CSV table of C-alpha atoms and ligand atoms in Angstrom, one decimal:
chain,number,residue,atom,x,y,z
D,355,UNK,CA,3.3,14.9,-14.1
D,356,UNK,CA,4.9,12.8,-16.9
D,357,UNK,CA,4.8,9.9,-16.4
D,358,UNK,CA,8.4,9.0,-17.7
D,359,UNK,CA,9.3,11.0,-14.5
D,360,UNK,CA,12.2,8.9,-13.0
D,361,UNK,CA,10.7,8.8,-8.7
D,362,UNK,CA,12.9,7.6,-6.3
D,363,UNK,CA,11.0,6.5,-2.8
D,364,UNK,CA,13.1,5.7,0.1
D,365,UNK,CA,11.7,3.7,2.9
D,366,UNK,CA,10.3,1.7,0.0
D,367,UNK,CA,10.4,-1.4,2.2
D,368,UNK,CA,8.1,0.5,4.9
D,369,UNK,CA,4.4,0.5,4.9
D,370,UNK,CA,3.4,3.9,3.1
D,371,UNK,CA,6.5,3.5,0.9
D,372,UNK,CA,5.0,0.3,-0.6
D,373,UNK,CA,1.8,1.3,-1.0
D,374,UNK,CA,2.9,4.4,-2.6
D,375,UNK,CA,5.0,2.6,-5.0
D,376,UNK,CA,2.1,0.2,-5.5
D,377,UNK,CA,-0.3,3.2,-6.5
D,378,UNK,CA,2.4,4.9,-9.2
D,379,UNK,CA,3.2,2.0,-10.8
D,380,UNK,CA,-1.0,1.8,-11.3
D,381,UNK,CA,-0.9,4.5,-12.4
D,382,UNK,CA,1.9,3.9,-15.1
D,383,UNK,CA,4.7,5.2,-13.9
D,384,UNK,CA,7.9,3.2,-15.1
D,385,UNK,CA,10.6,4.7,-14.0
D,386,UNK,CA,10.7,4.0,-10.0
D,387,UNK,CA,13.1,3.5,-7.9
D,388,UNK,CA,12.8,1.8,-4.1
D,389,UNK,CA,15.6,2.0,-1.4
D,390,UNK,CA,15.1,0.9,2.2
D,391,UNK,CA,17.9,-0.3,4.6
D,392,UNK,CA,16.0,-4.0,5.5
D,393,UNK,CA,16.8,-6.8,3.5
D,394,UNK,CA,14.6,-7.1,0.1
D,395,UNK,CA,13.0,-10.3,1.5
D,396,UNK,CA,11.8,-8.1,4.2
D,397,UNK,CA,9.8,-5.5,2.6
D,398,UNK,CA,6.3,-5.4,2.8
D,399,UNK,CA,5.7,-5.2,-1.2
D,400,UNK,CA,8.0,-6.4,-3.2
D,401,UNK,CA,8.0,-5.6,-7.4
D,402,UNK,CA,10.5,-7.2,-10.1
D,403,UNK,CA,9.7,-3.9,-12.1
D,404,UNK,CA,11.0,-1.5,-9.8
D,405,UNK,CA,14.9,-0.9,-9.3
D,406,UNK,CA,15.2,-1.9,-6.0
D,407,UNK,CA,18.0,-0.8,-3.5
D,408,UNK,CA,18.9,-2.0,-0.2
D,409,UNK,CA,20.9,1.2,1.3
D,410,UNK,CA,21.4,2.5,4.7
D,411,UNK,CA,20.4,6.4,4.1
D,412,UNK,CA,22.0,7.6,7.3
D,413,UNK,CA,25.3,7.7,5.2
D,414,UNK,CA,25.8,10.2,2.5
D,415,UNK,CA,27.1,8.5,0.1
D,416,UNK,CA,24.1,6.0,0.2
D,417,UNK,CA,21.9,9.1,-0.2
D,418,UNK,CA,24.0,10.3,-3.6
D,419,UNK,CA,23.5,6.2,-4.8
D,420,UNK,CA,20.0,6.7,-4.0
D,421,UNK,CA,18.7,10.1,-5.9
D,422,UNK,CA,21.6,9.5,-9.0
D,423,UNK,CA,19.9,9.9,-12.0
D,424,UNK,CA,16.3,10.9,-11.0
D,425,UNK,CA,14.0,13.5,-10.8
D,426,UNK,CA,11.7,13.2,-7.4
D,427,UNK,CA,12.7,12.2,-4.4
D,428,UNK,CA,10.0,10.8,-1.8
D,429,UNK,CA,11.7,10.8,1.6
D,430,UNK,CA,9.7,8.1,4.0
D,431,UNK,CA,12.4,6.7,5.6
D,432,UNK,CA,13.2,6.7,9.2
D,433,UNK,CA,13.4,4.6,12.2
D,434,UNK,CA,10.2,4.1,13.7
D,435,UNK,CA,6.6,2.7,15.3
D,436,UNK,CA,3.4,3.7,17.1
D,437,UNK,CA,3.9,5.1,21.5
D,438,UNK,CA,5.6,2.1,22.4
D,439,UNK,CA,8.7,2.3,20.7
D,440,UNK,CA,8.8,6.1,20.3
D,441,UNK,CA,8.9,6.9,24.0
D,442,UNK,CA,11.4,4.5,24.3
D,443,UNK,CA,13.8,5.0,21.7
D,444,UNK,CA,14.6,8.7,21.4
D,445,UNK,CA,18.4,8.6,20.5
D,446,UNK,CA,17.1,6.3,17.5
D,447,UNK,CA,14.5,8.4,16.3
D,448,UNK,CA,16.3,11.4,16.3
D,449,UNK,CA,19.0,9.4,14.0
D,450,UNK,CA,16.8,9.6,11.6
D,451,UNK,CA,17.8,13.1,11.2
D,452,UNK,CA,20.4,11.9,9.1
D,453,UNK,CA,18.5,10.2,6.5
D,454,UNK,CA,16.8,13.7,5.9
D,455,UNK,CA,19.9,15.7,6.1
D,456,UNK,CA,21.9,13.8,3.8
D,457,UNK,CA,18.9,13.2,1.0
D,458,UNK,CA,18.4,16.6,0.8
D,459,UNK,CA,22.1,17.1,0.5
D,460,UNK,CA,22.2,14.5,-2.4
D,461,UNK,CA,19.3,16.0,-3.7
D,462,UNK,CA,20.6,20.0,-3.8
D,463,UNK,CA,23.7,18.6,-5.5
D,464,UNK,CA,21.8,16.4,-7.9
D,465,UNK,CA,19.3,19.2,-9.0
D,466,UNK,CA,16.3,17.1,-8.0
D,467,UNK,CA,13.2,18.5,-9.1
D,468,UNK,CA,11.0,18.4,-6.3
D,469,UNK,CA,11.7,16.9,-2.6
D,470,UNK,CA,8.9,14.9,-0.3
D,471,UNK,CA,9.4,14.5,3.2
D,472,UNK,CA,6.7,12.8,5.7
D,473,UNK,CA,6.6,14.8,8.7
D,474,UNK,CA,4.2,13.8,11.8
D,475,UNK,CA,1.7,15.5,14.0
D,476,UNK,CA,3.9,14.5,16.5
D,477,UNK,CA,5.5,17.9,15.6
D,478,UNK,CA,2.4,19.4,17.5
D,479,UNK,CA,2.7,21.2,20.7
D,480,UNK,CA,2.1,19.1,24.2
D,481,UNK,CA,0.2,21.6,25.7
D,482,UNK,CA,-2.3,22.0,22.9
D,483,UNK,CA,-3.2,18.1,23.1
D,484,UNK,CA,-3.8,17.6,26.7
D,485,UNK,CA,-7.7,17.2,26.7
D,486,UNK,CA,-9.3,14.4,24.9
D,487,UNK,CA,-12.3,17.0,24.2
D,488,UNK,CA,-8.9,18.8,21.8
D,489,UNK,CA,-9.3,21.4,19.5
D,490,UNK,CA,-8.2,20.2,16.2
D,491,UNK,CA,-4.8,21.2,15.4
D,492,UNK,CA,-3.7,23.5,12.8
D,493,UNK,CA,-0.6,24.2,11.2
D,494,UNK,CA,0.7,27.2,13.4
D,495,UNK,CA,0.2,25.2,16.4
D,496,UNK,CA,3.5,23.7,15.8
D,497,UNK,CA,5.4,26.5,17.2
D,498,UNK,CA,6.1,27.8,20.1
D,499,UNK,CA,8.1,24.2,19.3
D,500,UNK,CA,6.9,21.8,21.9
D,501,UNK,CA,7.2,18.5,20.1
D,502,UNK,CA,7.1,15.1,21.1
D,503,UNK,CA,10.4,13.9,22.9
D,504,UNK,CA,12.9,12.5,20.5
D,505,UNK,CA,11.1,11.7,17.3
D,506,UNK,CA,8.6,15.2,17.0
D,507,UNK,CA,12.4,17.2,18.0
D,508,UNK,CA,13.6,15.2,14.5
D,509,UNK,CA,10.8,15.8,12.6
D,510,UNK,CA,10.1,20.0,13.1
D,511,UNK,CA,14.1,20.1,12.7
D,512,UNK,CA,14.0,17.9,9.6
D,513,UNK,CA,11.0,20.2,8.6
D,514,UNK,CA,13.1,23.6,8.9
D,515,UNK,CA,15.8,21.6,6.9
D,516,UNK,CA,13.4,21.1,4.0
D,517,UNK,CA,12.5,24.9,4.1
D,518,UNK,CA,15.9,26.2,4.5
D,519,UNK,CA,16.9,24.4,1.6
D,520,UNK,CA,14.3,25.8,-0.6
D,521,UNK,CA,15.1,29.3,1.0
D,522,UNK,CA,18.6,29.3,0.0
D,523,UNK,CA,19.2,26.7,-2.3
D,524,UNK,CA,15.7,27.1,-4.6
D,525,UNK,CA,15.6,22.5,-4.1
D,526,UNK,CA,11.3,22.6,-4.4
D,527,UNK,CA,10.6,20.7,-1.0
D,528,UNK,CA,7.1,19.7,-0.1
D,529,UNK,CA,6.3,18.4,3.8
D,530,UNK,CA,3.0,16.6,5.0
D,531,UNK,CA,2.5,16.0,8.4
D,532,UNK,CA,0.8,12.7,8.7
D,533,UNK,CA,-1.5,11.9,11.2
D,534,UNK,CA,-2.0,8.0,12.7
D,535,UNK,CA,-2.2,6.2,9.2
D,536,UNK,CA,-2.9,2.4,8.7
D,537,UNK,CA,-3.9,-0.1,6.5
D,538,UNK,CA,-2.7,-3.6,5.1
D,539,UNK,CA,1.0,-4.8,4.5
D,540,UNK,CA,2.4,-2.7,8.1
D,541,UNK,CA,3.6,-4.0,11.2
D,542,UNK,CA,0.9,-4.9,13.4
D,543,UNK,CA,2.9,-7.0,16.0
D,544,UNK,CA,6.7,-6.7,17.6
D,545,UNK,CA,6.5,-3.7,18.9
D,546,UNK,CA,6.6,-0.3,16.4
D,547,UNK,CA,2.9,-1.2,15.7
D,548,UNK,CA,0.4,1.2,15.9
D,549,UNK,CA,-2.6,1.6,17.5
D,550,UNK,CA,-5.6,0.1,14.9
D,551,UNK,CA,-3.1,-2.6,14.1
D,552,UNK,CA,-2.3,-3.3,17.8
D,553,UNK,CA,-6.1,-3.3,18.2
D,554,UNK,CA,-6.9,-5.7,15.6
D,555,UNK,CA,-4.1,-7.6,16.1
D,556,UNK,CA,-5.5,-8.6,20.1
D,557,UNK,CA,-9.1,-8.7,18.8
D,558,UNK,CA,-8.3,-11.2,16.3
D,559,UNK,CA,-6.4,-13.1,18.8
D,560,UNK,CA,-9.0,-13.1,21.5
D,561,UNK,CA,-11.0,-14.5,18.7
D,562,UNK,CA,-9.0,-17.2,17.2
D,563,UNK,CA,-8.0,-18.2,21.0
D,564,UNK,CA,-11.4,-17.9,22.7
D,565,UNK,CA,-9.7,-15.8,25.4
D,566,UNK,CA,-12.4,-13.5,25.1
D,567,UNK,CA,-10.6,-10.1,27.0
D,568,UNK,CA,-8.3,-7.2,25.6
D,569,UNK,CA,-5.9,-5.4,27.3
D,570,UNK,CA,-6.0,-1.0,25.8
D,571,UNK,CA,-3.1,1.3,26.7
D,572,UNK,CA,-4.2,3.9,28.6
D,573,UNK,CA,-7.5,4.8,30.0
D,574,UNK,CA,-9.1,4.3,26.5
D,575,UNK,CA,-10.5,7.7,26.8
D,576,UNK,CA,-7.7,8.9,25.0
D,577,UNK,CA,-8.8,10.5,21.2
D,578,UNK,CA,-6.9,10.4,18.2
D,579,UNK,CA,-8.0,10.5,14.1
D,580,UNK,CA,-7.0,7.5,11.9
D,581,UNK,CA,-6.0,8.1,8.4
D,582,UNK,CA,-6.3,5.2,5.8
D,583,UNK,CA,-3.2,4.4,3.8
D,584,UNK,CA,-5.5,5.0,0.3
D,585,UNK,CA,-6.0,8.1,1.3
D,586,UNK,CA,-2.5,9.3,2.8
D,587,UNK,CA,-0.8,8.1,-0.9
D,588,UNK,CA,-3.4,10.0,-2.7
D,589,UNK,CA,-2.3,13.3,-0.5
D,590,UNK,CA,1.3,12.9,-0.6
D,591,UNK,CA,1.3,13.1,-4.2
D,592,UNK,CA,-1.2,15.9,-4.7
D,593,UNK,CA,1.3,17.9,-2.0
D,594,UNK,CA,3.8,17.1,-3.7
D,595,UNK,CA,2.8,17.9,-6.6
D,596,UNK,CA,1.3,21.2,-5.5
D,597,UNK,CA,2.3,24.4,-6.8
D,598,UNK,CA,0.5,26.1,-3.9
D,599,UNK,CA,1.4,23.8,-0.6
D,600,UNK,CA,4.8,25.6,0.4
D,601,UNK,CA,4.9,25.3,3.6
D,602,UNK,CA,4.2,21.8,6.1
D,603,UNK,CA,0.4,21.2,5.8
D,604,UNK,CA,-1.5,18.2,7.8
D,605,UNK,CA,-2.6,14.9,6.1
D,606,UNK,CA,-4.6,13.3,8.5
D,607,UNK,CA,-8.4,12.8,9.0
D,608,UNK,CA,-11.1,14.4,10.8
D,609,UNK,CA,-12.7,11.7,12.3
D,610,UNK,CA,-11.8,11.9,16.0
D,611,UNK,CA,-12.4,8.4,18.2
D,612,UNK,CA,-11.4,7.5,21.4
D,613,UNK,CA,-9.6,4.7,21.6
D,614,UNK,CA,-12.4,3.3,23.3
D,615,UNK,CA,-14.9,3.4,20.5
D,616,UNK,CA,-11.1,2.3,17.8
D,617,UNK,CA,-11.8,-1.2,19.7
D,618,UNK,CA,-15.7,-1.3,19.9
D,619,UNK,CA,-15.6,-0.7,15.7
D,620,UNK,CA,-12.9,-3.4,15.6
D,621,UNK,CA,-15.3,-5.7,17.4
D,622,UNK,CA,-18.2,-5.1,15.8
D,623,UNK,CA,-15.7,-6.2,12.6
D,624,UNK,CA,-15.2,-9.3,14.8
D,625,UNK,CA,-18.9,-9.8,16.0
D,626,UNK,CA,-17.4,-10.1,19.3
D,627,UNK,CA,-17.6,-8.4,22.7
D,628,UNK,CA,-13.9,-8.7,24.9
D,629,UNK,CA,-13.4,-7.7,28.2
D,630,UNK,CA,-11.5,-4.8,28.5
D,631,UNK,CA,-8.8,-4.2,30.9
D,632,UNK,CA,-6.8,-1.1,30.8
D,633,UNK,CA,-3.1,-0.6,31.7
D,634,UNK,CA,-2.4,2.8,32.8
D,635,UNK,CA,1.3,2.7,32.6
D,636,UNK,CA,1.3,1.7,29.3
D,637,UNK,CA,2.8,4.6,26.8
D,638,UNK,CA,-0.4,6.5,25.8
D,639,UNK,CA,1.0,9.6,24.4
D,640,UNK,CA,-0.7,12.7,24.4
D,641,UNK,CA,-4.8,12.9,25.5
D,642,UNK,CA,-5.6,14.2,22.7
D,643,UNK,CA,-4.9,14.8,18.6
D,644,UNK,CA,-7.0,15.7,15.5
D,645,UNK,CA,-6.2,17.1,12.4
D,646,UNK,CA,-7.8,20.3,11.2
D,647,UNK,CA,-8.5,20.6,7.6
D,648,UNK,CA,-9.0,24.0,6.7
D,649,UNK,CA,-5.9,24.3,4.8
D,650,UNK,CA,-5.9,21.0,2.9
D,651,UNK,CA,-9.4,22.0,1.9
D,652,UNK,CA,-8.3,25.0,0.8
D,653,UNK,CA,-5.2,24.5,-1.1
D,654,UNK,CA,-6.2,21.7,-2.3
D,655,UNK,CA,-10.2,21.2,-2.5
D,656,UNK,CA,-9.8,18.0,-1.0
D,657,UNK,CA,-9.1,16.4,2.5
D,658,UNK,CA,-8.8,12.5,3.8
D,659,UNK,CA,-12.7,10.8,3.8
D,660,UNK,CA,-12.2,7.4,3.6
D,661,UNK,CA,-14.7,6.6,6.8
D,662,UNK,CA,-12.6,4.8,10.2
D,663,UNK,CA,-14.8,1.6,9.5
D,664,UNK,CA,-14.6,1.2,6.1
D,665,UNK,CA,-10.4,1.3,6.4
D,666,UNK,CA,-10.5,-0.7,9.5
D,667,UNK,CA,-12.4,-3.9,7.6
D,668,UNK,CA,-9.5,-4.1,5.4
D,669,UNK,CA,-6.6,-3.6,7.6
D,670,UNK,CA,-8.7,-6.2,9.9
D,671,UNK,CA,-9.2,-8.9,6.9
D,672,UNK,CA,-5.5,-8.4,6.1
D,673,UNK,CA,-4.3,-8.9,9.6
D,674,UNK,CA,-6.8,-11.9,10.4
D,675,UNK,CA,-5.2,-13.3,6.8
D,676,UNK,CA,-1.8,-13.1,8.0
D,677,UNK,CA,-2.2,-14.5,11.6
D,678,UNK,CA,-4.4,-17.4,10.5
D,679,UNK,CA,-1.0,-18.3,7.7
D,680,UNK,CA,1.5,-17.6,10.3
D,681,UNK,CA,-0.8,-20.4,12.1
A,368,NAD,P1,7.8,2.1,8.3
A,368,NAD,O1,8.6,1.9,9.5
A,368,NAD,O2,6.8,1.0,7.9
A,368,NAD,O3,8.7,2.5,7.1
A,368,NAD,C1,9.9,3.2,7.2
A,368,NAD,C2,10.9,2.5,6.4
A,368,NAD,O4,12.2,3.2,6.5
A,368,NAD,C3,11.3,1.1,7.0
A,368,NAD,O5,11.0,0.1,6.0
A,368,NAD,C4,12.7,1.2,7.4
A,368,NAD,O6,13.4,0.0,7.1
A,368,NAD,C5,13.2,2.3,6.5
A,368,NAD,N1,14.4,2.9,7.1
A,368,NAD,C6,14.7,3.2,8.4
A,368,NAD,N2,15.9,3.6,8.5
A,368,NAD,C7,16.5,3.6,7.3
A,368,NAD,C8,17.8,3.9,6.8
A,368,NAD,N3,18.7,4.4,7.6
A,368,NAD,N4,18.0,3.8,5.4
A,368,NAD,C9,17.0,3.3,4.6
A,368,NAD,N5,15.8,3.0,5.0
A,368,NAD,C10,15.5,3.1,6.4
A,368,NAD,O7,7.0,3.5,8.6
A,368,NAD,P2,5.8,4.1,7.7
A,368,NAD,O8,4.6,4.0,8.6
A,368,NAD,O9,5.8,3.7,6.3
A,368,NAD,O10,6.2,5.7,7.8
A,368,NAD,C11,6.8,6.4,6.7
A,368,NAD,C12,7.2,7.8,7.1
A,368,NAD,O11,6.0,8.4,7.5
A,368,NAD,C13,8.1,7.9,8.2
A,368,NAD,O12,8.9,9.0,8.0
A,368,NAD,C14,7.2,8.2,9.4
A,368,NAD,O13,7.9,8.8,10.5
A,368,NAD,C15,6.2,9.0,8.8
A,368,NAD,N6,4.9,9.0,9.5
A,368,NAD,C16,4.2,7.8,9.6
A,368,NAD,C17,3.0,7.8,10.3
A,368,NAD,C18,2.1,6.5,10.4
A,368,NAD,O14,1.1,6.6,11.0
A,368,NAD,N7,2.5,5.4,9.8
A,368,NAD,C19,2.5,8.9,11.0
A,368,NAD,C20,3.3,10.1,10.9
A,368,NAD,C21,4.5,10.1,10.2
């Protein structure tokens, strides 16, 4: 790809819209454009060199501002967080479908070249993630459709959108579905954080505070794989990108943990051993979730590697950095 390529990302203010705007304009890219509905103040990576747009992308005509005059659209906006706001805020997740709908509309009648969206695993099947011991998922296992309440329902929908609009319309649609990702600059306290951030947000406070206990959601037996943000920007452009990806692929990692062993890596981060009590009716989600590669591997010799501990000292460091300013 050019680099003169005019990019629009929406959800710029989020945490993978930043760091994917960070990452093209490394790589040289000038022509960028970010939109997010927060304030500018509020974004989590802020540039001078990119147009930026505050826009609320549920409205159409936000959506046609948003993709004028460009050639790619990344869609990563929507309303969102890790269990604890999902389970609880269904009618607003679901919204989100009108981000999607409209964008792609905008983006059909604009004759944008090629069309991202960031789907979830939370598109997977219940009943294929209720063992911790789960097999990973693959990309059929979406259907018979069985999503997550609320926010999966939005996402396989928004999914079928993206194809049917390549189907009838010929607008080139690409659609990941992301697994757990974190890293630095996200939300790691007021509720939509997720779990490694919610995790070394309380071990860093146990620390600072000398209250040395933790409380974990769920029985902490609970298995999941955690995909660092370095990694998730990297795949998001190569699907993009790909002439061969045509239909939703994972972009996650392989590295399955229980929550259990998320906290003891976070500790030994921490050199420090809390006592753990667990609150069962916490929102836990499903037992179970990992992401098989095969396809990503073979589409696109490549697959997430950056190793669970090596992302997690950096998303700690960053935390502990912004706690200890915040004083
Ligand atoms: P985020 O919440 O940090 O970023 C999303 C951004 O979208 C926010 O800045 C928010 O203000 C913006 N937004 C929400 N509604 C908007 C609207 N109406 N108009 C304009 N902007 C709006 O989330 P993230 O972690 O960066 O996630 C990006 C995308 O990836 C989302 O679609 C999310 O569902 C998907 N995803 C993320 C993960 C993950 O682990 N982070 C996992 C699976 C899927």
């Amino acid at each position: 790809m050019s680099n003169q390529e005019k990019i629009v990302v929406c959800g710029a203010g989020g945490f993978i819209g930043g760091h994917l705007l960070a990452d093209l304009r490394r790589q040289g890219f000038t022509n960028l454009r970010g939109v997010d509905k927060k304030p500018f103040e509020e974004w989590y990576q802020k540039f001078d060199d990119v147009e930026n747009m505050v826009l609320d992308l549920q409205e159409k005509p936000a959506c046609d501002k948003a993709v004028a005059g460009h050639d790619i659209v990344y869609n990563l906006a929507a309303d969102m967080g890790g269990m604890g706001f999902i389970e609880l805020n269904r009618a607003l997740c679901m919204l989100s479908v009108l981000i999607n709908t409209h964008l792609l509309m905008a983006a059909k009648e604009q004759g944008i070249r090629r069309f991202f969206y960031a789907s979830s695993a939370c598109v997977y099947a219940a009943d294929k993630q209720t063992n911790p011991d789960v097999t990973a998922l693959k990309e059929e296992d979406a259907y018979p459709a069985q999503p997550e309440d609320g926010y999966g329902w939005e996402k396989l929908f928004s999914e079928r959108m993206c194809r049917h609009f390549s189907e009838d319309f010929g607008l080139i649609t690409r659609v990941a579905r992301y697994h757990n990702v974190y890293g630095p600059f996200g939300t790691y306290d007021g509720g939509r954080e997720k779990a490694p951030a919610a995790i070394c947000r309380k071990v860093i406070t146990a620390k600072l505070s000398g209250d040395h206990s933790i409380e974990i959601w769920g029985d902490g037996h609970q298995t999941r794989s955690f995909q660092y943000i370095d990694d998730c920007v990297y795949g998001s452009q190569a699907i993009l990108n790909s002439k061969v990806v045509t239909m939703p692929i994972n972009l996650g990692s392989s590295e399955m943990v229980t929550i259990n062993q998320l906290v003891d890596i976070v500790e030994g981060i921490a050199e420090i051993k809390l006592d753990r009590r667990y609150n069962l009716k916490a929102p836990k989600g499903v037992n179970g979730r990992n992401s098989d590669n095969t396809l990503i591997k073979k589409l696109l010799d490549w697959e997430p590697s950056i190793s669970l501990r090596e992302g997690l000292e950096k998303t700690y460091r960053w935390i502990y950095d912004e706690i200890k300013a915040k004083g």
